[in-house]
Amino acid sequence: MGNKQTTFTKEQLEAYQDCTYFTRKEILRLHGRYRELAPHLVPLDYTNNPDIRVPPSLIVTMPELKENPFRDRIVETFSEDGQGNMSFNDFVDMFSALCETSPRELKTIYAFKIYDFNRDSFICKEDLQKTLNKLTKGELTPEEVALVCDKAIEEADLDADSKLSFADFENMISKAPDFLSNFHIRI
Amino acid sequence: MEDNSVFFTDRSGRITSNPLLDQLPSYQSLLYRRKSSGAGTKRRGSSRGRLSSSGSVKWTINTMRRIEEKQTSQIGQRAIRELALNMAQKRRNKDQPLNKNQDLSSWRQWRQNTRRNLKRLRDDAEVFLSSMKLWKRDIHQIEGMFGTGILSYFSFLRFLVALNLFIFLLMFSFVILPIIIVPHTKGNITYDQHDETDCRVYQSSARRGLVNFHTHLGDLLSGGGFLEQTYLFYGFYKVDKIHFPKATYNLALAYLLATIAYLLLSLIWIVKRSATGFKRNLVQDEDRFQSFCNKIFAGWDFCITDQNTARLKRKSLFYELKTDLEEEKIKRKIADRTRKEKCRIYLIRVILNIFVIAILAACFYSIYIATTVSQEKQMNNVKVNFIEDLIVEYLPSIVITLANFITPLLFSVIINFEDYSPAFEIRFTLMRCVFMRLTSIGVLLFSLWSQITKCEEDSCVCGYNHKLYSCWETRVGQEMYKLTIFDFIIIFAVTIFVEFPRKLIVKYGQCGLAKWWGQQQFSIPQNVLEIVYGQTICWIGTFFCPMLPAICTIKYFLIFYIKKVSLIRNCRPSTRPFRASSSNFFFLGVLLIGLALACLPITVSIAQINCSQACGPFVNYNTSWQALPAALSHLPDGAQRFLYALSSEAFAVSFFVVTCLAMFYVIALAGAHKRVINQLREQLVVEGKDKRFLIQKLCQAQGPRSTSSVSGFHPGSPSRLSPSYHTSFSSNYNDAVFLTHPPPNSATPV
């Protein structure tokens, strides 16, 4: 099956297979899901690489992302323009990086980018506070939030500059037992 | 230029970083990982563009080019899809080497192509195999609704189904199958039952003639009657050797070896499965327990798709964080405890532990009494009526189930008074429950053993009580069979008659009691203990009842669907989350304890108690174990001597000493590694301070010679025109250090 499909050329499918952790069937299925988001916008025929981008407001309505508190950040991180408008390449990239078979190192890099709200290559205290507030939807008191952020930085900061660089983050994630099992999206 | 800097600029065009930091090698290694913000900018082009805009000095260009070349070669070696680049760049990287390879020899090209095709083939095969896994869609559904913690319970259940199936196949192919094919292959069975002593009289309780239907039902539930003389139980295997036309098959030896094989198979499979979880647990550093970071960054389960589950997950994360903050407070309180308070606490703990031991002793004694009474009543063979007989038969199972129901409640009440930290409370209660569950089986078997070896005279003539237990292995097998059936009935009945009404009451009941009771929570530890208990019984019982693994496979298969329906219809996710990572380790750890416990009765039965002389494959031997030395005695002399040397005490002691030495060495190594890690950690802090100090000094050194031509560097931020710079790195990035580009002739090496 799939020999009769006209969505992608053979070379395109092979390129996708090499650049992601998906098989042919899954890539075609992903295209179907992408098209579902905006059927009037996304063409069925992708053989000539159309430059179509789906706005973030449509992407975050997907059931896999709908309940995720970080959905806006995820979509922004994987989109090429940084605003959340995703082409099909970005779409496939996102789910490939977050799939079960993607390696820990790749997930760590993208996790760092997602949690770095102000995109300055450091997870500073404000980034942490924003993360925590998104997680608990403001149910913790501000003192508790500050205390938890202080303790988190204290645990993970290796070079004692009171913010987390990528090296600190990588080291901390390598010891976090839940990261691999929690940080993946099934599609 | 904003597009070309290492760090992403926000829309106002403000570069919130220090350009000098951009040139550090550690940041350069991040460069290839970041995707470029502009569309279609090549990686090399971007960095070169940035350098030209900042007025590069010659040596910086060279270092940059060298670093880029190193990175390209590094990238070429890694798989394309492992790079954190966006899709367009990955495809470009993929095509670049391809274009370069046009001039490579055709042999190399062919080799690369085949390697790529093989990789793709392997990926497809893996996908195909994983799609064949049992219950894939059900587990996916559960994961989406309840998260990965409960998912681990169901994948554990799947593992047990597979394990039981393999054990059954093992026993079937080596023990049952030869007997079945004997009539078809013109073999004949030898079974020496000469010297008719008292020990060889078999009083079976098999019935003849017409019987009532409910007697059949009673037999089905108790394993007696018409079931006793079937393949189900040990006693039916009255075969010593089978003589096929070409070979002789020693069934007694095969029975013994199959038993040992299935225990070993279970051990190896469990250890292999727990290896990954164990490694991950070991890596976790104990003194810097990363509870907060782990919860914030790895706490949210990205698989959740259901709104209710998301709400509950948020609540559970909130609850966890609150608990951790509480723990901190309690730790501080414990550290501040006075001496008098410590004595008081320890006294209370000792009293409560004695109380717990008393409870356990009471439970064990009641199990012992129940077993004794049940066995005696069954021996008297006085049939009162169907229900009462069934209760008598199932008395030990009923008592065990009651005890396992009451004791966790008692333990969770007691632990409140012992004033431990919350995390330790959970773990300690769990350990007590595990101990209770698994030891109750041991007590049952011990009481059976005492019954079997207790004779009216002082020492038994046949080594066991042949008057009451002419075929004691079948009796033990029947007890295990009854335990299995009863366990399954209880699980089924509790789901239907307790959880389902509870859900109805809570949903439709208006009174406060319903609200307080709340909907059923799927308590993972208790459910796991339930199935580990069942599996331990299966392991013990397979020697006495070779078809038991098949029964257990079917039982777990049905339990999966019962639990799944109960979970989806009746339960809500528990507020006390059970972590997926450590839970796998916990499940397999408890299973290993069960396996170790199961080995003990089997060893005693095989090696210690005389096997029954009236039934079973081992009638010609004193104990079941003797089949092995008897078979070995037919081997050549050299092999015999070698095997006896292996089992002698000298070998065992030296093996033990060598193992101890290896263990001490590994422990010392681990300690040394820990010390090195601590030293490196301190060194990292010092290095970070060094780096910041040096950059401060550099800024101070270049400060007085700054020019005002900053505009070319920061176009969109007029407020930054003045050459203001701060020499401290604060977390407020409005005060980032800005370095004006140095005058062209100052080649200041950094």
CSV table of C-alpha atoms in Angstrom, one decimal, chain B residues 287-616:
chain,number,residue,atom,x,y,z
B,287,ASP,CA,22.7,13.6,48.3
B,288,ARG,CA,21.4,16.0,45.7
B,289,PHE,CA,17.9,14.6,45.4
B,290,GLN,CA,16.5,16.3,42.4
B,291,SER,CA,12.9,16.3,43.3
B,292,PHE,CA,12.2,19.9,42.3
B,293,CYS,CA,13.9,20.0,39.0
B,294,ASN,CA,12.6,16.6,38.0
B,295,LYS,CA,9.1,17.7,38.7
B,296,ILE,CA,9.3,21.0,36.9
B,297,PHE,CA,11.1,19.9,33.8
B,298,ALA,CA,10.1,16.3,33.5
B,299,GLY,CA,6.9,16.3,35.5
B,300,TRP,CA,4.3,16.9,32.9
B,301,ASP,CA,3.2,13.8,31.0
B,302,PHE,CA,3.2,14.9,27.3
B,303,CYS,CA,1.0,12.0,26.4
B,304,ILE,CA,-2.1,13.2,28.1
B,305,THR,CA,-4.9,14.0,25.7
B,306,ASP,CA,-7.9,14.0,28.0
B,307,GLN,CA,-9.1,17.1,29.7
B,308,ASN,CA,-10.0,15.5,33.0
B,309,THR,CA,-6.7,13.7,33.1
B,310,ALA,CA,-4.8,17.0,32.5
B,311,ARG,CA,-6.7,18.6,35.3
B,312,LEU,CA,-5.9,15.7,37.6
B,313,LYS,CA,-2.2,15.7,36.5
B,314,ARG,CA,-2.0,19.4,37.3
B,315,LYS,CA,-3.5,18.7,40.7
B,316,SER,CA,-1.2,15.9,41.4
B,317,LEU,CA,1.9,17.9,40.4
B,318,PHE,CA,0.7,20.7,42.7
B,319,TYR,CA,0.1,18.1,45.4
B,320,GLU,CA,3.6,16.7,44.8
B,321,LEU,CA,5.3,20.1,45.0
B,322,LYS,CA,3.4,20.9,48.2
B,323,THR,CA,4.4,17.6,49.6
B,324,ASP,CA,8.1,18.4,48.8
B,325,LEU,CA,7.8,21.7,50.4
B,326,GLU,CA,6.3,20.0,53.4
B,327,GLU,CA,9.2,17.5,53.4
B,328,GLU,CA,11.7,20.3,53.5
B,329,LYS,CA,9.9,21.8,56.5
B,330,ILE,CA,9.7,18.4,58.2
B,331,LYS,CA,13.4,17.8,57.6
B,332,ARG,CA,14.2,21.0,59.2
B,333,LYS,CA,11.9,20.1,62.1
B,334,ILE,CA,13.6,16.7,62.5
B,335,ALA,CA,17.0,18.4,62.5
B,336,ASP,CA,15.8,20.6,65.3
B,337,ARG,CA,14.5,17.9,67.4
B,338,THR,CA,15.6,17.9,71.0
B,339,ARG,CA,16.9,14.9,72.7
B,340,LYS,CA,13.9,14.3,74.8
B,341,GLU,CA,11.7,14.4,71.7
B,342,LYS,CA,13.9,11.9,70.0
B,343,CYS,CA,13.7,9.4,72.8
B,344,ARG,CA,9.9,9.8,72.8
B,345,ILE,CA,9.7,9.2,69.1
B,346,TYR,CA,11.9,6.2,69.2
B,347,LEU,CA,9.9,4.7,72.0
B,348,ILE,CA,6.7,5.2,70.1
B,349,ARG,CA,8.2,3.6,67.0
B,350,VAL,CA,9.5,0.6,69.0
B,351,ILE,CA,6.0,0.0,70.5
B,352,LEU,CA,4.3,0.4,67.2
B,353,ASN,CA,6.7,-2.0,65.5
B,354,ILE,CA,6.0,-4.6,68.2
B,355,PHE,CA,2.3,-4.0,67.6
B,356,VAL,CA,2.8,-4.5,63.8
B,357,ILE,CA,4.8,-7.7,64.5
B,358,ALA,CA,2.0,-8.9,66.8
B,359,ILE,CA,-0.6,-8.3,64.0
B,360,LEU,CA,1.5,-10.2,61.6
B,361,ALA,CA,2.0,-13.1,64.0
B,362,ALA,CA,-1.8,-13.2,64.6
B,363,CYS,CA,-2.4,-13.3,60.9
B,364,PHE,CA,0.1,-16.1,60.3
B,365,TYR,CA,-1.2,-18.1,63.2
B,366,SER,CA,-4.8,-17.8,61.9
B,367,ILE,CA,-3.6,-19.0,58.5
B,368,TYR,CA,-1.9,-21.9,60.1
B,369,ILE,CA,-5.0,-22.9,62.0
B,370,ALA,CA,-7.2,-22.5,59.0
B,371,THR,CA,-5.0,-24.7,56.9
B,372,THR,CA,-4.8,-27.4,59.6
B,373,VAL,CA,-8.5,-27.3,60.1
B,374,SER,CA,-9.2,-27.4,56.4
B,375,GLN,CA,-6.9,-30.4,55.8
B,376,GLU,CA,-8.3,-32.3,58.7
B,377,LYS,CA,-11.9,-31.8,57.6
B,378,GLN,CA,-11.1,-32.8,54.1
B,379,MET,CA,-9.4,-36.0,55.4
B,380,ASN,CA,-12.5,-36.9,57.4
B,381,ASN,CA,-14.4,-37.0,54.1
B,382,VAL,CA,-17.7,-36.2,55.8
B,383,LYS,CA,-19.8,-34.4,53.3
B,384,VAL,CA,-22.2,-32.0,55.0
B,385,ASN,CA,-23.5,-30.0,52.1
B,386,PHE,CA,-22.1,-28.4,49.0
B,387,ILE,CA,-21.5,-24.8,50.2
B,388,GLU,CA,-20.0,-25.8,53.6
B,389,ASP,CA,-17.7,-28.3,51.9
B,390,LEU,CA,-16.5,-25.6,49.5
B,391,ILE,CA,-15.9,-23.2,52.4
B,392,VAL,CA,-13.9,-25.8,54.2
B,393,GLU,CA,-11.8,-26.4,51.1
B,394,TYR,CA,-11.3,-22.7,50.6
B,395,LEU,CA,-10.7,-21.8,54.2
B,396,PRO,CA,-7.0,-21.0,53.9
B,397,SER,CA,-7.6,-18.8,50.8
B,398,ILE,CA,-10.4,-17.0,52.5
B,399,VAL,CA,-8.3,-16.3,55.5
B,400,ILE,CA,-5.3,-15.1,53.4
B,401,THR,CA,-7.5,-12.8,51.4
B,402,LEU,CA,-9.1,-11.3,54.5
B,403,ALA,CA,-5.7,-10.8,56.1
B,404,ASN,CA,-4.4,-9.1,53.0
B,405,PHE,CA,-7.3,-6.8,52.9
B,406,ILE,CA,-7.3,-5.7,56.6
B,407,THR,CA,-3.5,-5.4,57.1
B,408,PRO,CA,-2.8,-2.6,54.6
B,409,LEU,CA,-5.5,-0.5,56.2
B,410,LEU,CA,-4.1,-1.1,59.7
B,411,PHE,CA,-0.6,-0.3,58.5
B,412,SER,CA,-1.6,3.0,56.9
B,413,VAL,CA,-3.2,4.0,60.2
B,414,ILE,CA,-0.3,3.0,62.3
B,415,ILE,CA,2.3,4.8,60.2
B,416,ASN,CA,0.7,8.1,60.9
B,417,PHE,CA,1.8,7.9,64.5
B,418,GLU,CA,5.3,7.0,63.7
B,419,ASP,CA,6.2,10.5,62.4
B,420,TYR,CA,8.3,9.7,59.4
B,421,SER,CA,8.7,11.9,56.4
B,422,PRO,CA,5.9,11.4,53.8
B,423,ALA,CA,8.1,9.7,51.2
B,424,PHE,CA,9.4,7.3,53.7
B,425,GLU,CA,6.0,6.6,55.0
B,426,ILE,CA,4.8,5.5,51.6
B,427,ARG,CA,7.7,3.2,51.1
B,428,PHE,CA,7.7,1.7,54.5
B,429,THR,CA,3.9,0.9,54.4
B,430,LEU,CA,4.5,-0.7,51.0
B,431,MET,CA,7.3,-2.9,52.3
B,432,ARG,CA,5.2,-4.1,55.1
B,433,CYS,CA,2.4,-5.0,52.7
B,434,VAL,CA,4.8,-6.8,50.4
B,435,PHE,CA,6.1,-8.8,53.4
B,436,MET,CA,2.6,-9.7,54.5
B,437,ARG,CA,1.4,-10.9,51.1
B,438,LEU,CA,4.4,-13.0,50.3
B,439,THR,CA,4.9,-14.5,53.7
B,440,SER,CA,1.3,-15.6,54.0
B,441,ILE,CA,1.9,-18.0,51.1
B,442,GLY,CA,5.0,-19.3,53.0
B,443,VAL,CA,3.0,-19.8,56.1
B,444,LEU,CA,0.4,-21.8,54.2
B,445,LEU,CA,3.0,-24.0,52.7
B,446,PHE,CA,4.7,-24.4,56.0
B,447,SER,CA,1.5,-25.6,57.7
B,448,LEU,CA,0.9,-28.0,54.8
B,449,TRP,CA,4.4,-29.3,55.2
B,450,SER,CA,4.0,-29.9,58.9
B,451,GLN,CA,0.8,-31.7,58.2
B,452,ILE,CA,2.4,-33.9,55.5
B,453,THR,CA,5.4,-34.9,57.6
B,454,LYS,CA,3.5,-35.4,60.8
B,455,CYS,CA,2.7,-39.0,61.4
B,456,GLU,CA,1.1,-40.9,64.3
B,457,GLU,CA,4.3,-42.7,65.1
B,458,ASP,CA,7.4,-40.7,65.9
B,459,SER,CA,9.1,-41.1,62.6
B,460,CYS,CA,7.2,-41.7,59.4
B,461,VAL,CA,7.7,-45.0,57.7
B,462,CYS,CA,7.7,-43.6,54.2
B,463,GLY,CA,9.1,-40.2,55.1
B,464,TYR,CA,5.7,-38.6,54.9
B,465,ASN,CA,2.2,-39.4,56.2
B,466,HIS,CA,1.2,-42.0,53.7
B,467,LYS,CA,-2.1,-42.8,55.3
B,468,LEU,CA,-3.5,-39.4,54.9
B,469,TYR,CA,-1.4,-38.1,52.0
B,470,SER,CA,-0.7,-41.1,49.8
B,471,CYS,CA,0.1,-38.6,47.0
B,472,TRP,CA,1.0,-35.4,48.8
B,473,GLU,CA,2.3,-33.6,45.7
B,474,THR,CA,-1.2,-33.7,44.2
B,475,ARG,CA,-2.6,-32.4,47.5
B,476,VAL,CA,-0.2,-29.4,47.4
B,477,GLY,CA,-1.0,-28.9,43.7
B,478,GLN,CA,-4.7,-28.8,44.6
B,479,GLU,CA,-4.1,-26.2,47.2
B,480,MET,CA,-2.2,-24.0,44.8
B,481,TYR,CA,-4.9,-24.5,42.2
B,482,LYS,CA,-7.5,-23.5,44.7
B,483,LEU,CA,-5.6,-20.4,45.6
B,484,THR,CA,-5.3,-19.4,42.0
B,485,ILE,CA,-9.0,-19.9,41.3
B,486,PHE,CA,-10.0,-18.1,44.4
B,487,ASP,CA,-7.7,-15.2,43.7
B,488,PHE,CA,-9.3,-14.8,40.2
B,489,ILE,CA,-12.8,-15.0,41.6
B,490,ILE,CA,-12.0,-12.4,44.2
B,491,ILE,CA,-10.6,-9.9,41.7
B,492,PHE,CA,-13.7,-10.4,39.5
B,493,ALA,CA,-16.1,-10.2,42.4
B,494,VAL,CA,-14.6,-7.1,43.9
B,495,THR,CA,-14.7,-5.3,40.6
B,496,ILE,CA,-18.4,-6.2,40.0
B,497,PHE,CA,-19.8,-6.1,43.5
B,498,VAL,CA,-17.7,-3.4,45.2
B,499,GLU,CA,-16.3,-1.0,42.7
B,500,PHE,CA,-19.2,-0.8,40.4
B,501,PRO,CA,-21.8,-0.1,43.1
B,502,ARG,CA,-19.4,2.4,44.6
B,503,LYS,CA,-19.3,4.3,41.4
B,504,LEU,CA,-23.1,4.3,41.2
B,505,ILE,CA,-23.4,5.5,44.8
B,506,VAL,CA,-21.0,8.3,44.3
B,507,LYS,CA,-22.5,9.3,41.1
B,508,TYR,CA,-26.1,9.3,42.1
B,509,GLY,CA,-25.9,9.5,45.9
B,510,GLN,CA,-26.6,12.8,47.4
B,511,CYS,CA,-25.5,12.2,51.0
B,512,GLY,CA,-22.3,13.5,52.4
B,513,LEU,CA,-21.0,10.0,53.0
B,514,ALA,CA,-20.9,9.3,49.3
B,515,LYS,CA,-19.0,12.5,48.7
B,516,TRP,CA,-16.5,11.7,51.4
B,517,TRP,CA,-15.9,8.1,50.2
B,518,GLY,CA,-15.2,9.4,46.8
B,519,GLN,CA,-14.7,7.5,43.6
B,520,GLN,CA,-12.4,4.6,43.5
B,521,GLN,CA,-8.8,5.4,43.0
B,522,PHE,CA,-6.7,2.9,41.0
B,523,SER,CA,-4.1,2.2,43.6
B,524,ILE,CA,-1.1,0.9,41.7
B,525,PRO,CA,0.9,-0.7,44.5
B,526,GLN,CA,-2.0,-2.8,45.8
B,527,ASN,CA,-2.9,-4.0,42.3
B,528,VAL,CA,0.7,-4.9,41.6
B,529,LEU,CA,1.0,-6.8,44.9
B,530,GLU,CA,-2.2,-8.7,43.9
B,531,ILE,CA,-0.7,-10.0,40.6
B,532,VAL,CA,2.7,-10.6,42.1
B,533,TYR,CA,1.0,-12.8,44.7
B,534,GLY,CA,-0.8,-14.7,41.9
B,535,GLN,CA,2.5,-15.2,40.0
B,536,THR,CA,4.3,-16.5,43.1
B,537,ILE,CA,1.6,-19.1,43.5
B,538,CYS,CA,2.0,-20.0,39.9
B,539,TRP,CA,5.7,-20.5,40.3
B,540,ILE,CA,5.3,-22.6,43.4
B,541,GLY,CA,2.5,-24.6,41.9
B,542,THR,CA,3.9,-25.4,38.5
B,543,PHE,CA,6.0,-28.3,39.9
B,544,PHE,CA,2.9,-29.9,41.4
B,545,CYS,CA,0.4,-28.9,38.8
B,546,PRO,CA,2.1,-28.6,35.3
B,547,MET,CA,-0.9,-27.1,33.7
B,548,LEU,CA,-1.1,-24.2,36.2
B,549,PRO,CA,0.9,-21.7,33.9
B,550,ALA,CA,-1.7,-22.1,31.2
B,551,ILE,CA,-4.5,-21.4,33.8
B,552,CYS,CA,-2.5,-18.3,34.9
B,553,THR,CA,-2.0,-17.1,31.4
B,554,ILE,CA,-5.8,-17.2,30.8
B,555,LYS,CA,-6.3,-15.6,34.2
B,556,TYR,CA,-4.0,-12.7,33.6
B,557,PHE,CA,-5.5,-12.3,30.1
B,558,LEU,CA,-8.9,-11.9,31.6
B,559,ILE,CA,-7.7,-9.7,34.4
B,560,PHE,CA,-6.3,-7.2,31.8
B,561,TYR,CA,-9.7,-6.7,30.4
B,562,ILE,CA,-11.4,-6.6,33.8
B,563,LYS,CA,-9.0,-4.0,35.1
B,564,LYS,CA,-9.2,-2.0,32.0
B,565,VAL,CA,-12.9,-1.8,32.1
B,566,SER,CA,-12.9,-1.0,35.8
B,567,LEU,CA,-10.3,1.7,35.3
B,568,ILE,CA,-12.2,3.4,32.6
B,569,ARG,CA,-15.6,3.1,34.1
B,570,ASN,CA,-15.1,3.2,37.8
B,571,CYS,CA,-11.8,4.9,38.7
B,572,ARG,CA,-10.3,8.2,38.7
B,573,PRO,CA,-6.5,8.6,38.7
B,574,SER,CA,-5.0,8.8,42.1
B,575,THR,CA,-3.8,12.1,43.5
B,576,ARG,CA,-0.7,10.4,44.8
B,577,PRO,CA,1.1,9.7,41.5
B,578,PHE,CA,3.2,6.7,41.0
B,579,ARG,CA,6.2,7.5,38.9
B,580,ALA,CA,6.6,5.5,35.8
B,581,SER,CA,10.4,5.2,36.0
B,582,SER,CA,10.7,4.0,39.6
B,583,SER,CA,7.6,2.0,39.3
B,584,ASN,CA,9.0,-0.4,36.7
B,585,PHE,CA,11.9,-1.0,39.1
B,586,PHE,CA,9.5,-1.5,42.0
B,587,PHE,CA,7.3,-4.0,40.1
B,588,LEU,CA,10.2,-6.1,39.0
B,589,GLY,CA,11.9,-5.9,42.4
B,590,VAL,CA,8.8,-7.3,44.1
B,591,LEU,CA,8.5,-9.9,41.4
B,592,LEU,CA,12.1,-11.0,42.2
B,593,ILE,CA,11.3,-11.3,45.8
B,594,GLY,CA,8.3,-13.4,44.9
B,595,LEU,CA,10.5,-15.6,42.7
B,596,ALA,CA,13.1,-16.0,45.5
B,597,LEU,CA,10.3,-16.9,47.9
B,598,ALA,CA,8.9,-19.4,45.4
B,599,CYS,CA,12.3,-21.2,45.0
B,600,LEU,CA,12.3,-22.1,48.7
B,601,PRO,CA,9.3,-24.4,48.9
B,602,ILE,CA,10.2,-26.1,45.6
B,603,THR,CA,13.7,-26.7,46.9
B,604,VAL,CA,12.4,-28.2,50.1
B,605,SER,CA,9.9,-30.4,48.1
B,606,ILE,CA,12.5,-31.6,45.7
B,607,ALA,CA,15.4,-32.2,47.9
B,608,GLN,CA,14.1,-32.7,51.5
B,609,ILE,CA,10.7,-34.4,51.6
B,610,ASN,CA,10.5,-37.9,50.3
B,611,CYS,CA,8.5,-38.0,47.1
B,612,SER,CA,5.3,-40.0,47.2
B,613,GLN,CA,5.7,-43.7,46.4
B,614,ALA,CA,2.2,-44.1,45.1
B,615,CYS,CA,2.2,-41.7,42.2
B,616,GLY,CA,4.2,-39.4,40.1
